[in-house]
PDB file of C-alpha atoms in Angstrom:
ATOM      1  CA  UNK A   1     -48.311  -0.068 -78.712  1.00  0.00           C
ATOM      2  CA  UNK A   2     -47.532  -2.715 -76.142  1.00  0.00           C
ATOM      3  CA  UNK A   3     -46.887  -5.230 -78.816  1.00  0.00           C
ATOM      4  CA  UNK A   4     -44.488  -2.771 -80.612  1.00  0.00           C
ATOM      5  CA  UNK A   5     -42.598  -2.404 -77.431  1.00  0.00           C
ATOM      6  CA  UNK A   6     -42.347  -5.954 -76.786  1.00  0.00           C
ATOM      7  CA  UNK A   7     -40.862  -6.446 -80.110  1.00  0.00           C
ATOM      8  CA  UNK A   8     -38.586  -3.717 -79.846  1.00  0.00           C
ATOM      9  CA  UNK A   9     -37.153  -5.179 -76.451  1.00  0.00           C
ATOM     10  CA  UNK A  10     -36.934  -8.666 -77.923  1.00  0.00           C
ATOM     11  CA  UNK A  11     -34.560  -7.067 -80.814  1.00  0.00           C
ATOM     12  CA  UNK A  12     -32.569  -5.426 -78.451  1.00  0.00           C
ATOM     13  CA  UNK A  13     -32.214  -7.663 -75.552  1.00  0.00           C
ATOM     14  CA  UNK A  14     -34.215 -10.776 -75.950  1.00  0.00           C
ATOM     15  CA  UNK A  15     -32.601 -12.175 -78.933  1.00  0.00           C
ATOM     16  CA  UNK A  16     -31.034  -9.503 -80.327  1.00  0.00           C
ATOM     17  CA  UNK A  17     -30.724  -9.120 -84.302  1.00  0.00           C
ATOM     18  CA  UNK A  18     -29.862  -6.409 -86.962  1.00  0.00           C
ATOM     19  CA  UNK A  19     -29.098  -2.846 -86.158  1.00  0.00           C
ATOM     20  CA  UNK A  20     -31.154  -2.916 -83.078  1.00  0.00           C
ATOM     21  CA  UNK A  21     -29.551  -5.949 -81.608  1.00  0.00           C
ATOM     22  CA  UNK A  22     -26.044  -3.980 -82.256  1.00  0.00           C
ATOM     23  CA  UNK A  23     -27.534  -0.811 -80.253  1.00  0.00           C
ATOM     24  CA  UNK A  24     -28.888  -3.335 -77.457  1.00  0.00           C
ATOM     25  CA  UNK A  25     -25.300  -4.700 -77.472  1.00  0.00           C
ATOM     26  CA  UNK A  26     -23.769  -1.179 -76.782  1.00  0.00           C
ATOM     27  CA  UNK A  27     -26.393  -0.416 -74.369  1.00  0.00           C
ATOM     28  CA  UNK A  28     -25.885  -3.706 -72.217  1.00  0.00           C
ATOM     29  CA  UNK A  29     -21.895  -3.242 -72.457  1.00  0.00           C
ATOM     30  CA  UNK A  30     -22.301   0.108 -70.823  1.00  0.00           C
ATOM     31  CA  UNK A  31     -24.827  -0.868 -68.438  1.00  0.00           C
ATOM     32  CA  UNK A  32     -23.809  -4.190 -67.385  1.00  0.00           C
ATOM     33  CA  UNK A  33     -20.128  -3.785 -67.298  1.00  0.00           C
ATOM     34  CA  UNK A  34     -19.893  -3.300 -63.441  1.00  0.00           C
ATOM     35  CA  UNK A  35     -22.033  -6.301 -62.768  1.00  0.00           C
ATOM     36  CA  UNK A  36     -20.215  -8.422 -64.963  1.00  0.00           C
ATOM     37  CA  UNK A  37     -16.718  -7.774 -63.583  1.00  0.00           C
ATOM     38  CA  UNK A  38     -18.389  -7.721 -60.060  1.00  0.00           C
ATOM     39  CA  UNK A  39     -19.777 -11.330 -60.384  1.00  0.00           C
ATOM     40  CA  UNK A  40     -16.583 -12.875 -62.124  1.00  0.00           C
ATOM     41  CA  UNK A  41     -14.593 -11.407 -59.085  1.00  0.00           C
ATOM     42  CA  UNK A  42     -16.830 -13.098 -56.509  1.00  0.00           C
ATOM     43  CA  UNK A  43     -17.011 -16.502 -58.688  1.00  0.00           C
ATOM     44  CA  UNK A  44     -13.089 -16.047 -58.554  1.00  0.00           C
ATOM     45  CA  UNK A  45     -11.990 -18.716 -60.944  1.00  0.00           C
ATOM     46  CA  UNK A  46      -8.801 -20.374 -60.915  1.00  0.00           C
ATOM     47  CA  UNK A  47      -6.429 -20.804 -64.088  1.00  0.00           C
ATOM     48  CA  UNK A  48      -7.424 -24.380 -64.155  1.00  0.00           C
ATOM     49  CA  UNK A  49     -11.216 -24.028 -63.925  1.00  0.00           C
ATOM     50  CA  UNK A  50     -13.401 -24.671 -66.589  1.00  0.00           C
ATOM     51  CA  UNK A  51     -15.783 -21.604 -66.728  1.00  0.00           C
ATOM     52  CA  UNK A  52     -19.131 -21.577 -68.712  1.00  0.00           C
ATOM     53  CA  UNK A  53     -20.888 -17.953 -69.384  1.00  0.00           C
ATOM     54  CA  UNK A  54     -24.422 -18.082 -70.163  1.00  0.00           C
ATOM     55  CA  UNK A  55     -25.641 -15.174 -72.372  1.00  0.00           C
ATOM     56  CA  UNK A  56     -22.239 -13.159 -72.256  1.00  0.00           C
ATOM     57  CA  UNK A  57     -23.866 -10.717 -74.611  1.00  0.00           C
ATOM     58  CA  UNK A  58     -21.077  -8.096 -76.137  1.00  0.00           C
ATOM     59  CA  UNK A  59     -18.540  -9.996 -73.937  1.00  0.00           C
ATOM     60  CA  UNK A  60     -17.575  -7.993 -70.863  1.00  0.00           C
ATOM     61  CA  UNK A  61     -17.961 -10.870 -68.398  1.00  0.00           C
ATOM     62  CA  UNK A  62     -16.625 -13.431 -70.920  1.00  0.00           C
ATOM     63  CA  UNK A  63     -13.525 -11.178 -71.017  1.00  0.00           C
ATOM     64  CA  UNK A  64     -13.159 -10.877 -67.233  1.00  0.00           C
ATOM     65  CA  UNK A  65     -13.578 -14.502 -66.783  1.00  0.00           C
ATOM     66  CA  UNK A  66     -10.849 -15.435 -69.570  1.00  0.00           C
ATOM     67  CA  UNK A  67      -8.347 -13.223 -67.885  1.00  0.00           C
ATOM     68  CA  UNK A  68      -8.651 -15.375 -64.864  1.00  0.00           C
ATOM     69  CA  UNK A  69      -9.334 -18.721 -66.325  1.00  0.00           C
ATOM     70  CA  UNK A  70      -7.916 -20.232 -69.522  1.00  0.00           C
ATOM     71  CA  UNK A  71     -10.662 -22.749 -70.092  1.00  0.00           C
ATOM     72  CA  UNK A  72     -14.018 -20.209 -70.812  1.00  0.00           C
ATOM     73  CA  UNK A  73     -16.828 -21.134 -72.901  1.00  0.00           C
ATOM     74  CA  UNK A  74     -19.641 -18.547 -73.686  1.00  0.00           C
ATOM     75  CA  UNK A  75     -23.241 -19.509 -75.008  1.00  0.00           C
ATOM     76  CA  UNK A  76     -25.473 -17.212 -76.349  1.00  0.00           C
ATOM     77  CA  UNK A  77     -28.723 -17.642 -78.894  1.00  0.00           C
ATOM     78  CA  UNK A  78     -27.922 -14.235 -80.886  1.00  0.00           C
ATOM     79  CA  UNK A  79     -25.343 -14.159 -83.741  1.00  0.00           C
ATOM     80  CA  UNK A  80     -25.100 -10.449 -83.317  1.00  0.00           C
ATOM     81  CA  UNK A  81     -24.228 -10.908 -79.631  1.00  0.00           C
ATOM     82  CA  UNK A  82     -21.719 -13.739 -80.662  1.00  0.00           C
ATOM     83  CA  UNK A  83     -19.795 -11.381 -83.245  1.00  0.00           C
ATOM     84  CA  UNK A  84     -19.685  -8.473 -80.838  1.00  0.00           C
ATOM     85  CA  UNK A  85     -18.280 -11.184 -78.002  1.00  0.00           C
ATOM     86  CA  UNK A  86     -15.811 -12.384 -80.417  1.00  0.00           C
ATOM     87  CA  UNK A  87     -14.683  -9.008 -81.516  1.00  0.00           C
ATOM     88  CA  UNK A  88     -14.368  -7.814 -78.107  1.00  0.00           C
ATOM     89  CA  UNK A  89     -12.525 -11.142 -77.016  1.00  0.00           C
ATOM     90  CA  UNK A  90     -10.202 -11.700 -80.040  1.00  0.00           C
ATOM     91  CA  UNK A  91      -6.832 -11.648 -78.431  1.00  0.00           C
ATOM     92  CA  UNK A  92      -8.365 -14.165 -75.548  1.00  0.00           C
ATOM     93  CA  UNK A  93      -9.962 -16.313 -78.322  1.00  0.00           C
ATOM     94  CA  UNK A  94      -6.244 -16.165 -80.342  1.00  0.00           C
ATOM     95  CA  UNK A  95      -4.820 -17.434 -77.212  1.00  0.00           C
ATOM     96  CA  UNK A  96      -6.954 -20.150 -76.812  1.00  0.00           C
ATOM     97  CA  UNK A  97      -8.520 -18.826 -73.267  1.00  0.00           C
ATOM     98  CA  UNK A  98     -12.074 -18.927 -74.536  1.00  0.00           C
ATOM     99  CA  UNK A  99     -14.476 -20.241 -77.224  1.00  0.00           C
ATOM    100  CA  UNK A 100     -18.086 -19.249 -78.154  1.00  0.00           C
ATOM    101  CA  UNK A 101     -20.818 -21.156 -79.394  1.00  0.00           C
ATOM    102  CA  UNK A 102     -24.637 -20.915 -80.005  1.00  0.00           C
ATOM    103  CA  UNK A 103     -26.523 -21.947 -77.042  1.00  0.00           C
ATOM    104  CA  UNK A 104     -29.185 -21.189 -74.190  1.00  0.00           C
ATOM    105  CA  UNK A 105     -29.215 -21.731 -70.372  1.00  0.00           C
ATOM    106  CA  UNK A 106     -31.661 -24.649 -71.409  1.00  0.00           C
ATOM    107  CA  UNK A 107     -29.538 -25.985 -74.114  1.00  0.00           C
ATOM    108  CA  UNK A 108     -25.876 -25.409 -73.467  1.00  0.00           C
ATOM    109  CA  UNK A 109     -24.395 -27.996 -75.699  1.00  0.00           C
ATOM    110  CA  UNK A 110     -22.036 -28.847 -73.395  1.00  0.00           C
ATOM    111  CA  UNK A 111     -20.974 -32.250 -71.822  1.00  0.00           C
ATOM    112  CA  UNK A 112     -21.955 -33.721 -68.618  1.00  0.00           C
ATOM    113  CA  UNK A 113     -20.155 -32.251 -65.393  1.00  0.00           C
ATOM    114  CA  UNK A 114     -17.790 -29.957 -67.637  1.00  0.00           C
ATOM    115  CA  UNK A 115     -17.595 -27.069 -65.752  1.00  0.00           C
ATOM    116  CA  UNK A 116     -16.385 -25.483 -62.618  1.00  0.00           C
ATOM    117  CA  UNK A 117     -18.284 -22.558 -62.695  1.00  0.00           C
ATOM    118  CA  UNK A 118     -21.412 -21.480 -64.341  1.00  0.00           C
ATOM    119  CA  UNK A 119     -22.130 -17.743 -64.607  1.00  0.00           C
ATOM    120  CA  UNK A 120     -24.905 -15.699 -65.747  1.00  0.00           C
ATOM    121  CA  UNK A 121     -25.675 -11.911 -65.772  1.00  0.00           C
ATOM    122  CA  UNK A 122     -28.980 -10.097 -66.779  1.00  0.00           C
ATOM    123  CA  UNK A 123     -30.610 -12.964 -68.963  1.00  0.00           C
ATOM    124  CA  UNK A 124     -32.416 -15.230 -66.267  1.00  0.00           C
ATOM    125  CA  UNK A 125     -35.561 -12.895 -66.744  1.00  0.00           C
ATOM    126  CA  UNK A 126     -35.327 -13.936 -70.697  1.00  0.00           C
ATOM    127  CA  UNK A 127     -35.268 -17.799 -69.746  1.00  0.00           C
ATOM    128  CA  UNK A 128     -38.611 -19.305 -71.051  1.00  0.00           C
ATOM    129  CA  UNK A 129     -38.350 -22.228 -68.390  1.00  0.00           C
ATOM    130  CA  UNK A 130     -36.465 -21.372 -65.503  1.00  0.00           C
ATOM    131  CA  UNK A 131     -36.629 -24.804 -63.922  1.00  0.00           C
ATOM    132  CA  UNK A 132     -35.304 -26.668 -67.323  1.00  0.00           C
ATOM    133  CA  UNK A 133     -32.344 -24.202 -67.543  1.00  0.00           C
ATOM    134  CA  UNK A 134     -31.296 -24.626 -63.962  1.00  0.00           C
ATOM    135  CA  UNK A 135     -31.654 -28.469 -64.273  1.00  0.00           C
ATOM    136  CA  UNK A 136     -29.331 -27.985 -67.514  1.00  0.00           C
ATOM    137  CA  UNK A 137     -26.526 -26.001 -65.527  1.00  0.00           C
ATOM    138  CA  UNK A 138     -26.770 -28.333 -62.596  1.00  0.00           C
ATOM    139  CA  UNK A 139     -26.099 -31.128 -65.464  1.00  0.00           C
ATOM    140  CA  UNK A 140     -22.798 -29.298 -67.076  1.00  0.00           C
ATOM    141  CA  UNK A 141     -21.380 -28.250 -63.398  1.00  0.00           C
ATOM    142  CA  UNK A 142     -19.015 -30.888 -61.889  1.00  0.00           C
ATOM    143  CA  UNK A 143     -20.006 -31.967 -58.052  1.00  0.00           C
ATOM    144  CA  UNK A 144     -18.739 -29.096 -56.047  1.00  0.00           C
ATOM    145  CA  UNK A 145     -19.294 -26.675 -58.785  1.00  0.00           C
ATOM    146  CA  UNK A 146     -20.434 -23.295 -58.473  1.00  0.00           C
ATOM    147  CA  UNK A 147     -23.550 -21.083 -60.322  1.00  0.00           C
ATOM    148  CA  UNK A 148     -23.563 -17.640 -59.901  1.00  0.00           C
ATOM    149  CA  UNK A 149     -26.695 -15.771 -61.200  1.00  0.00           C
ATOM    150  CA  UNK A 150     -27.358 -11.857 -61.266  1.00  0.00           C
ATOM    151  CA  UNK A 151     -30.344  -9.907 -62.491  1.00  0.00           C
ATOM    152  CA  UNK A 152     -31.644  -6.400 -62.221  1.00  0.00           C
ATOM    153  CA  UNK A 153     -33.903  -6.721 -59.386  1.00  0.00           C
ATOM    154  CA  UNK A 154     -36.716  -4.670 -61.015  1.00  0.00           C
ATOM    155  CA  UNK A 155     -37.057  -7.614 -63.903  1.00  0.00           C
ATOM    156  CA  UNK A 156     -36.409 -10.705 -61.596  1.00  0.00           C
ATOM    157  CA  UNK A 157     -39.424 -12.805 -62.565  1.00  0.00           C
ATOM    158  CA  UNK A 158     -39.950 -13.925 -58.747  1.00  0.00           C
ATOM    159  CA  UNK A 159     -38.527 -12.961 -55.461  1.00  0.00           C
ATOM    160  CA  UNK A 160     -35.412 -13.784 -54.170  1.00  0.00           C
ATOM    161  CA  UNK A 161     -36.247 -16.472 -51.734  1.00  0.00           C
ATOM    162  CA  UNK A 162     -38.600 -18.074 -54.435  1.00  0.00           C
ATOM    163  CA  UNK A 163     -35.893 -18.404 -56.756  1.00  0.00           C
ATOM    164  CA  UNK A 164     -33.695 -19.675 -54.143  1.00  0.00           C
ATOM    165  CA  UNK A 165     -36.221 -22.539 -54.070  1.00  0.00           C
ATOM    166  CA  UNK A 166     -36.149 -23.315 -57.391  1.00  0.00           C
ATOM    167  CA  UNK A 167     -32.848 -23.429 -57.510  1.00  0.00           C
ATOM    168  CA  UNK A 168     -32.758 -25.789 -54.639  1.00  0.00           C
ATOM    169  CA  UNK A 169     -35.407 -27.845 -56.250  1.00  0.00           C
ATOM    170  CA  UNK A 170     -32.712 -28.410 -59.537  1.00  0.00           C
ATOM    171  CA  UNK A 171     -30.552 -30.124 -57.222  1.00  0.00           C
ATOM    172  CA  UNK A 172     -28.327 -27.573 -55.488  1.00  0.00           C
ATOM    173  CA  UNK A 173     -28.683 -27.871 -51.743  1.00  0.00           C
ATOM    174  CA  UNK A 174     -26.432 -24.938 -50.768  1.00  0.00           C
ATOM    175  CA  UNK A 175     -27.870 -21.470 -52.079  1.00  0.00           C
ATOM    176  CA  UNK A 176     -27.240 -18.022 -50.976  1.00  0.00           C
ATOM    177  CA  UNK A 177     -28.999 -14.668 -51.979  1.00  0.00           C
ATOM    178  CA  UNK A 178     -28.437 -11.159 -51.627  1.00  0.00           C
ATOM    179  CA  UNK A 179     -28.599  -7.812 -53.523  1.00  0.00           C
ATOM    180  CA  UNK A 180     -25.767  -5.479 -55.034  1.00  0.00           C
ATOM    181  CA  UNK A 181     -25.906  -1.870 -56.173  1.00  0.00           C
ATOM    182  CA  UNK A 182     -23.170  -1.369 -58.980  1.00  0.00           C
ATOM    183  CA  UNK A 183     -21.034   2.008 -58.308  1.00  0.00           C
ATOM    184  CA  UNK A 184     -22.335   3.308 -61.628  1.00  0.00           C
ATOM    185  CA  UNK A 185     -25.432   5.694 -62.403  1.00  0.00           C
ATOM    186  CA  UNK A 186     -26.646   3.596 -65.434  1.00  0.00           C
ATOM    187  CA  UNK A 187     -26.830   0.435 -63.348  1.00  0.00           C
ATOM    188  CA  UNK A 188     -29.911  -0.543 -61.274  1.00  0.00           C
ATOM    189  CA  UNK A 189     -29.415  -2.877 -57.980  1.00  0.00           C
ATOM    190  CA  UNK A 190     -28.748  -6.278 -58.852  1.00  0.00           C
ATOM    191  CA  UNK A 191     -30.441  -9.499 -57.122  1.00  0.00           C
ATOM    192  CA  UNK A 192     -27.582 -12.166 -57.111  1.00  0.00           C
ATOM    193  CA  UNK A 193     -27.456 -15.660 -56.028  1.00  0.00           C
ATOM    194  CA  UNK A 194     -24.665 -18.187 -55.469  1.00  0.00           C
ATOM    195  CA  UNK A 195     -25.424 -22.199 -55.124  1.00  0.00           C
ATOM    196  CA  UNK A 196     -23.226 -25.298 -54.944  1.00  0.00           C
ATOM    197  CA  UNK A 197     -23.504 -28.603 -56.681  1.00  0.00           C
ATOM    198  CA  UNK A 198     -23.347 -31.581 -54.079  1.00  0.00           C
ATOM    199  CA  UNK A 199     -20.629 -33.360 -54.369  1.00  0.00           C
TER     200      UNK A 199
END
C-alpha cells in the first residue's frame, strides 16, 4: 500500500504526468496560489530583473512574476506542468515576458550569473540532492542576487535552522528564515527562506 501511495504522489506532484498529473496541477493551483503570489511579492522583482522560477507547476507564481518583470524563465521537469503553465501564461508568453523550458533545481540549463532572483515554491522537498540544487541556484544568480524558497512546513525535509546552514554552505552568506500562514483554508503554514549571493 505504501508503494502505491508513493506512486500516486509522484504521478500527481513529484513528476506529474498523465491524468493524475493534470489533477495534481489543478490541486496545486488552488492550494499554492496564495503562497506563490506572496513569495513573488516578497521578491519584488523590478521590470528589468531576470527571474528564474524553479518548478512553477501550473504557473500561478510564474504569471505573478511576469506581471512585474519582463524577463522570466520557468524550468520544470514535467511536460504536463509546462503545458498547464503555457496555457495559463499564454498572453505573457506572447508578449515575450516569459519562457518555459525543461529543467530541475539541480540542472536549470541557465547560464552562469544570469538571474537577479530565483524563486521556488513547494518543491524543495522533491529535490533529490538539496546541496547540489543550491549550488546550481548559486551558480545562476548574479552577485547580489536573491534566492527565495517556500515549502509547506510539514513537508520540509529538515528544520529551518539546518536548511539555513545548508544554504550558507552553498555560498550564500546572508540568510534569513521565517514561517507564514497563507490566508486560505486549503494551505498549510509555509517555511520560508531568503538568501543573498555575496557580491
